[in-house]
């Protein structure tokens, strides 16, 4: 009877549980030709291998595999490999990350058992260093060029232009620079993103120079930071603005835009000349799509700021800010608070509150990157493109959405036809 129960229990186990592979050891070695990492396996395994930049690393995704943490801890860094780390991705799969000293070419292949070793996955960095020849092709992530998302962070005013001045004597230019620096630190720590501080010190920049610097760095987003002011000291709350095509959405927005735009007069530079006019007309060609993206970014950001403190309005405002007229990238202007309000002025001077504001803005950037970016930019923000099938999705529709070939999409997911299941995850090649 016991034998029958044991057989029944084996039959009830899922095929994936019976087929689960384990990584029993990891060996690293280095020669003049490159570095080799060998994973000793209990059986053949489905997997993906791909590289990521800044910082340089190689990712190995094992399907239906278990890895003992002690196995990775025992592996030594060799050659270009600084260290190995890993984590379970879900109940079945496991991801191993090789942190690299520098960029390296990656080759990988499976090796069948021989007299000395069992199944192995070999990852060569910088060249095939010795003897074991390839046995099976490896499914890899797309070789499409990945790049960082560049986030331009513009601390408003500066130098001879102090911006608004609080009742306690706090200069707007100083508090927004502090928040900008904190935000830049957060962006710098985010995988796949790079910050560009438009102003990293106390000096004056013309408004057009700010957007020129952002375009020069090929920025994907532009965030201008300010601290609002109002004759009534009880007015409070953060606001997020985007460019208006037809004028300000409120009288307050109109007055604010006029004050911010007048900053160029302090530098003695007129914005009303033919070159600027021609540039504006040319940039108008891309206005519709960019304004729409800017509103999406602003909405994510406003929601995050609302979790930190009060918001002046519950919706995104629009005004004719010169600094937002870059138009070739999603652009927002954030009024962190009303520096004219004594309570908000004190909070703006507080280092902890500055950090919370920077974290809220970073949260908005991250939300936008994850939900609203074009597919080719989303690749830069994350490690791998995947799509979770929703009700109503079709394979051809998903291919059009991500701008990939339908047959390539089938091949990357081992599909024989076009049938897909709701809730399943597709790899986007």
XYZ file of C-alpha atoms in Angstrom:
429
model
C 0.000 0.000 0.000
C 2.824 2.401 0.874
C 4.406 1.751 -2.504
C 1.126 2.570 -4.277
C 0.769 5.841 -2.338
C 4.325 6.785 -3.207
C 3.696 6.148 -6.898
C 0.480 8.192 -6.758
C 2.296 11.103 -5.117
C 4.889 11.090 -7.900
C 2.170 11.091 -10.524
C 0.494 14.067 -8.856
C 3.681 16.122 -9.017
C 3.674 18.658 -11.861
C 6.017 17.990 -14.788
C 7.863 21.231 -13.970
C 8.585 20.041 -10.444
C 9.891 16.692 -11.715
C 12.061 18.418 -14.313
C 13.508 21.089 -12.044
C 17.232 21.606 -12.537
C 19.716 22.619 -9.862
C 22.965 24.550 -10.162
C 25.361 22.368 -8.178
C 28.500 24.469 -8.550
C 30.047 27.530 -10.177
C 33.652 27.641 -11.370
C 35.501 30.736 -12.575
C 38.849 30.986 -14.328
C 40.809 33.616 -16.219
C 43.492 33.626 -18.905
C 44.957 36.204 -21.260
C 42.124 35.391 -23.671
C 39.319 36.181 -21.240
C 37.285 34.942 -18.281
C 35.202 31.774 -18.138
C 32.302 31.005 -15.798
C 31.041 27.405 -15.744
C 27.734 26.450 -14.107
C 27.577 22.751 -13.150
C 23.986 21.577 -13.676
C 21.937 18.557 -12.684
C 20.481 18.456 -16.212
C 19.936 20.477 -19.391
C 18.260 23.826 -18.812
C 16.338 26.478 -20.723
C 17.936 29.873 -20.177
C 18.688 33.330 -21.529
C 21.945 35.298 -21.391
C 22.278 39.027 -22.058
C 24.509 41.999 -21.203
C 23.670 45.336 -19.572
C 25.749 48.543 -19.342
C 26.381 51.159 -16.627
C 27.356 49.307 -14.533
C 28.523 46.522 -16.833
C 27.039 43.132 -15.988
C 25.908 39.873 -17.570
C 22.542 38.369 -16.654
C 21.817 34.630 -16.826
C 18.141 33.667 -16.438
C 17.635 29.964 -15.627
C 14.155 28.548 -16.173
C 12.690 26.064 -13.662
C 15.945 25.999 -11.703
C 17.064 26.112 -8.073
C 20.336 27.644 -6.902
C 21.704 27.323 -3.380
C 22.882 30.748 -2.203
C 26.017 29.123 -0.771
C 27.014 28.002 -4.275
C 27.129 31.587 -5.500
C 28.841 32.835 -2.362
C 31.603 30.268 -2.831
C 32.279 31.407 -6.417
C 35.341 33.643 -6.689
C 35.634 36.720 -8.856
C 38.198 36.183 -11.591
C 39.454 38.384 -14.425
C 36.701 40.697 -15.608
C 34.159 39.199 -13.160
C 34.067 41.176 -9.933
C 31.468 39.035 -8.147
C 28.365 36.894 -8.629
C 24.934 37.360 -7.079
C 21.500 35.968 -7.650
C 17.856 35.886 -6.653
C 14.741 33.863 -7.367
C 12.563 35.577 -9.991
C 9.405 33.592 -9.175
C 8.618 30.124 -7.848
C 10.356 28.392 -10.739
C 13.069 30.578 -12.238
C 16.365 31.997 -10.995
C 18.475 34.962 -12.118
C 22.264 35.103 -11.709
C 24.084 38.400 -12.272
C 27.798 38.632 -13.035
C 29.072 42.076 -11.997
C 31.934 43.035 -14.325
C 34.994 45.224 -13.950
C 34.528 46.478 -17.517
C 32.621 45.762 -20.701
C 33.214 42.319 -22.212
C 32.019 40.333 -25.223
C 29.798 37.432 -24.144
C 29.584 33.945 -25.615
C 27.657 31.107 -23.982
C 26.853 27.480 -24.735
C 25.630 24.267 -23.132
C 27.922 21.250 -22.803
C 26.725 17.664 -22.472
C 28.129 15.308 -19.785
C 31.520 13.616 -20.246
C 33.660 11.321 -18.093
C 34.594 14.151 -15.709
C 31.607 16.502 -15.585
C 27.850 16.500 -15.968
C 25.738 19.057 -17.804
C 27.309 22.515 -17.905
C 26.499 26.037 -19.028
C 29.655 27.873 -20.088
C 29.760 31.679 -20.215
C 32.876 33.163 -21.835
C 33.688 36.852 -21.347
C 36.152 38.455 -23.701
C 36.712 35.348 -25.844
C 36.601 31.560 -25.685
C 39.511 30.726 -23.414
C 39.810 27.011 -23.972
C 38.648 23.687 -25.169
C 34.968 22.853 -24.633
C 33.193 23.309 -27.956
C 29.650 24.549 -28.322
C 26.921 21.915 -28.211
C 23.600 23.820 -28.317
C 22.592 27.346 -29.260
C 21.482 29.575 -26.391
C 18.387 31.749 -26.492
C 19.606 35.268 -25.873
C 17.925 38.618 -25.426
C 17.719 40.917 -28.416
C 20.984 42.354 -29.645
C 19.213 45.693 -30.092
C 21.322 48.549 -28.816
C 20.460 49.463 -25.233
C 21.193 52.910 -23.902
C 20.572 54.834 -20.739
C 17.628 57.097 -20.162
C 19.075 60.578 -19.764
C 17.207 62.727 -17.231
C 17.929 66.469 -17.458
C 17.422 68.198 -14.093
C 17.238 71.976 -14.199
C 17.497 73.929 -10.926
C 15.721 77.187 -11.704
C 17.228 80.679 -11.435
C 20.796 80.999 -10.057
C 23.567 83.568 -9.765
C 22.289 87.127 -10.081
C 18.717 85.782 -10.312
C 17.693 84.552 -6.807
C 14.148 83.667 -7.853
C 11.463 84.094 -5.189
C 12.577 85.017 -1.666
C 10.762 83.591 1.359
C 9.671 85.673 4.367
C 12.640 84.240 6.288
C 15.093 85.273 3.562
C 15.390 81.871 1.838
C 16.375 82.111 -1.828
C 14.497 79.930 -4.300
C 17.693 79.347 -6.294
C 19.347 77.696 -3.256
C 16.614 75.236 -2.224
C 15.901 74.068 -5.776
C 19.609 73.395 -6.347
C 19.704 71.225 -3.218
C 16.685 69.208 -4.361
C 18.170 68.946 -7.873
C 21.405 67.489 -6.488
C 19.486 64.960 -4.375
C 17.370 63.994 -7.376
C 20.498 63.571 -9.509
C 21.931 61.190 -6.888
C 18.753 59.086 -7.007
C 18.742 58.978 -10.810
C 22.420 58.008 -10.802
C 21.617 55.004 -8.609
C 18.747 53.873 -10.819
C 19.759 51.093 -13.252
C 19.590 52.263 -16.845
C 19.335 55.989 -16.063
C 21.820 58.855 -16.084
C 21.300 62.355 -14.661
C 22.383 65.611 -16.258
C 22.432 68.608 -13.923
C 21.777 71.656 -16.087
C 23.006 73.941 -13.309
C 25.322 72.398 -10.696
C 26.352 75.649 -8.989
C 25.191 79.165 -8.171
C 25.365 80.864 -11.573
C 22.943 82.336 -14.089
C 21.840 80.557 -17.249
C 19.579 81.897 -19.969
C 16.375 79.935 -20.362
C 17.176 78.847 -23.916
C 20.641 77.728 -22.794
C 19.049 75.335 -20.304
C 17.090 73.450 -22.942
C 20.034 73.621 -25.348
C 22.191 71.807 -22.792
C 19.516 69.163 -22.339
C 19.288 68.536 -26.083
C 23.079 68.471 -26.351
C 23.090 65.585 -23.846
C 20.289 63.839 -25.806
C 18.021 63.969 -22.765
C 14.888 61.834 -22.710
C 13.163 63.944 -20.038
C 13.505 67.521 -18.826
C 12.551 68.463 -15.249
C 12.707 72.127 -14.206
C 12.581 72.720 -10.428
C 11.206 75.891 -8.825
C 9.580 77.114 -5.595
C 6.389 79.100 -6.080
C 5.424 82.461 -4.545
C 2.119 84.214 -3.956
C 1.205 87.562 -2.364
C -1.089 85.648 0.012
C 1.170 83.861 2.478
C -1.413 81.191 3.355
C -1.358 79.712 -0.172
C 0.490 76.381 -0.190
C 1.094 73.131 -2.037
C 3.168 71.706 -4.885
C 2.238 72.069 -8.556
C 3.382 70.433 -11.787
C 3.167 72.339 -15.078
C 3.521 71.428 -18.732
C 3.653 73.649 -21.794
C 0.358 75.124 -22.943
C -0.321 75.501 -26.647
C -3.151 77.958 -26.197
C -2.070 79.902 -23.085
C -2.227 79.437 -19.339
C -4.977 77.293 -17.823
C -5.438 79.682 -14.933
C -4.657 83.281 -14.030
C -2.102 82.078 -11.484
C -0.363 80.025 -14.169
C -0.301 83.052 -16.502
C 1.294 85.298 -13.866
C 3.797 82.600 -12.885
C 4.853 82.013 -16.488
C 5.384 85.749 -17.026
C 7.597 85.956 -13.926
C 9.699 82.893 -14.770
C 10.114 83.922 -18.414
C 11.262 87.406 -17.447
C 14.390 85.935 -15.867
C 16.197 86.262 -19.190
C 15.897 90.042 -19.020
C 18.168 89.948 -15.959
C 20.888 88.463 -18.129
C 20.343 91.167 -20.740
C 19.260 88.728 -23.457
C 16.049 89.222 -25.439
C 14.137 86.067 -26.388
C 12.047 87.866 -29.007
C 14.315 87.637 -32.030
C 14.045 85.899 -35.351
C 16.276 82.940 -34.514
C 14.150 81.989 -31.518
C 10.989 82.454 -33.542
C 12.216 80.204 -36.337
C 13.387 77.627 -33.793
C 9.982 77.670 -32.127
C 8.186 77.151 -35.440
C 10.405 74.189 -36.305
C 9.930 72.634 -32.896
C 6.157 73.060 -33.220
C 6.268 70.195 -35.714
C 6.823 67.756 -32.847
C 4.676 69.607 -30.307
C 1.569 67.396 -30.215
C 3.289 64.128 -29.299
C 5.702 65.736 -26.859
C 3.024 67.710 -25.017
C 0.992 64.526 -24.590
C 4.018 62.710 -23.141
C 4.768 65.671 -20.872
C 1.266 65.525 -19.408
C 1.680 61.805 -18.680
C 4.995 62.437 -16.910
C 3.472 65.347 -14.961
C 0.512 63.252 -13.821
C 2.771 60.541 -12.425
C 4.887 63.174 -10.681
C 1.914 65.028 -9.184
C 0.583 61.810 -7.702
C 3.895 61.109 -5.990
C 4.216 64.670 -4.650
C 0.723 64.373 -3.179
C 1.997 61.559 -0.951
C 4.710 63.859 0.471
C 2.602 66.919 1.242
C -0.169 69.141 -0.033
C -0.643 69.846 -3.718
C -1.943 73.223 -4.839
C -4.254 71.659 -7.409
C -5.213 68.047 -8.056
C -4.557 68.308 -11.776
C -1.628 69.161 -14.010
C -1.474 72.869 -14.923
C -0.396 74.295 -18.270
C 1.404 77.555 -18.967
C 3.716 79.095 -21.571
C 7.075 78.554 -19.881
C 9.995 79.328 -22.166
C 12.074 76.703 -20.379
C 9.580 74.011 -21.467
C 9.659 74.963 -25.153
C 12.309 72.358 -25.978
C 9.425 70.201 -27.250
C 11.692 67.404 -28.446
C 11.458 65.635 -25.075
C 8.797 65.263 -22.350
C 9.234 68.393 -20.205
C 7.703 69.447 -16.893
C 8.149 72.319 -14.455
C 7.735 71.400 -10.779
C 6.887 74.035 -8.185
C 8.031 72.215 -5.047
C 6.007 74.410 -2.670
C 5.165 78.049 -1.977
C 8.332 79.594 -0.570
C 6.174 82.624 0.298
C 4.354 80.480 2.901
C 6.375 80.566 6.179
C 5.602 76.908 7.011
C 6.507 75.670 3.552
C 9.633 77.849 3.532
C 10.824 76.074 6.702
C 10.155 72.667 5.145
C 12.011 73.638 1.973
C 15.096 74.417 4.065
C 14.888 71.037 5.873
C 17.295 68.435 4.436
C 14.939 65.529 5.187
C 12.047 67.222 3.407
C 14.302 68.005 0.445
C 15.159 64.300 0.275
C 11.454 63.351 0.357
C 10.695 65.768 -2.475
C 13.530 64.309 -4.563
C 12.271 60.778 -3.872
C 8.735 61.741 -4.932
C 9.967 63.217 -8.214
C 12.135 60.149 -8.792
C 9.082 57.979 -8.192
C 7.241 59.897 -10.904
C 10.144 59.433 -13.311
C 10.224 55.710 -12.555
C 6.451 55.356 -12.971
C 6.594 57.117 -16.328
C 9.551 55.016 -17.494
C 7.756 51.789 -16.599
C 4.308 52.631 -17.967
C 4.496 55.276 -20.647
C 7.790 55.206 -22.531
C 8.083 54.008 -26.092
C 9.243 50.370 -26.296
C 12.744 51.261 -27.496
C 13.227 53.635 -24.544
C 11.645 51.228 -22.089
C 14.469 48.806 -22.886
C 16.950 51.357 -21.579
C 15.072 51.728 -18.308
C 14.726 48.010 -17.583
C 16.748 44.855 -17.969
C 14.470 42.988 -20.345
C 11.300 43.550 -22.350
C 8.397 41.319 -21.391
C 4.649 41.551 -21.958
C 2.008 40.008 -19.705
C -0.898 38.943 -21.906
C -4.128 40.798 -21.079
C -7.698 39.992 -22.073
C -8.222 41.124 -25.671
C -4.544 40.885 -26.650
C -3.571 39.212 -29.914
C -0.107 38.103 -30.937
C -0.165 40.306 -34.034
C -1.334 43.270 -31.960
C 1.500 42.773 -29.464
C 4.000 42.573 -32.338
C 2.714 45.897 -33.732
C 2.802 47.536 -30.296
C 6.469 46.673 -29.752
C 7.398 47.106 -33.416
C 8.775 43.573 -33.813
C 8.375 40.939 -36.513
C 5.535 38.488 -35.809
C 7.625 35.420 -36.691
C 10.434 36.657 -34.400
C 7.922 37.021 -31.569
C 6.720 33.443 -32.134
C 10.287 32.129 -32.255
C 11.386 33.939 -29.088
C 8.518 32.327 -27.170
C 8.564 28.861 -28.823
C 5.050 29.365 -30.219
C 3.837 27.229 -33.111
C 0.792 29.394 -33.872
C -0.839 32.628 -32.731
C -2.706 31.283 -29.690
C -1.736 32.992 -26.399
C -3.120 32.650 -22.880
C -4.225 35.499 -20.615
C -1.700 35.911 -17.784
C 1.212 34.341 -19.636
C 4.445 36.325 -20.080
C 5.939 36.850 -23.529
C 9.574 37.759 -24.143
C 9.795 40.653 -26.606
C 12.814 40.109 -28.910
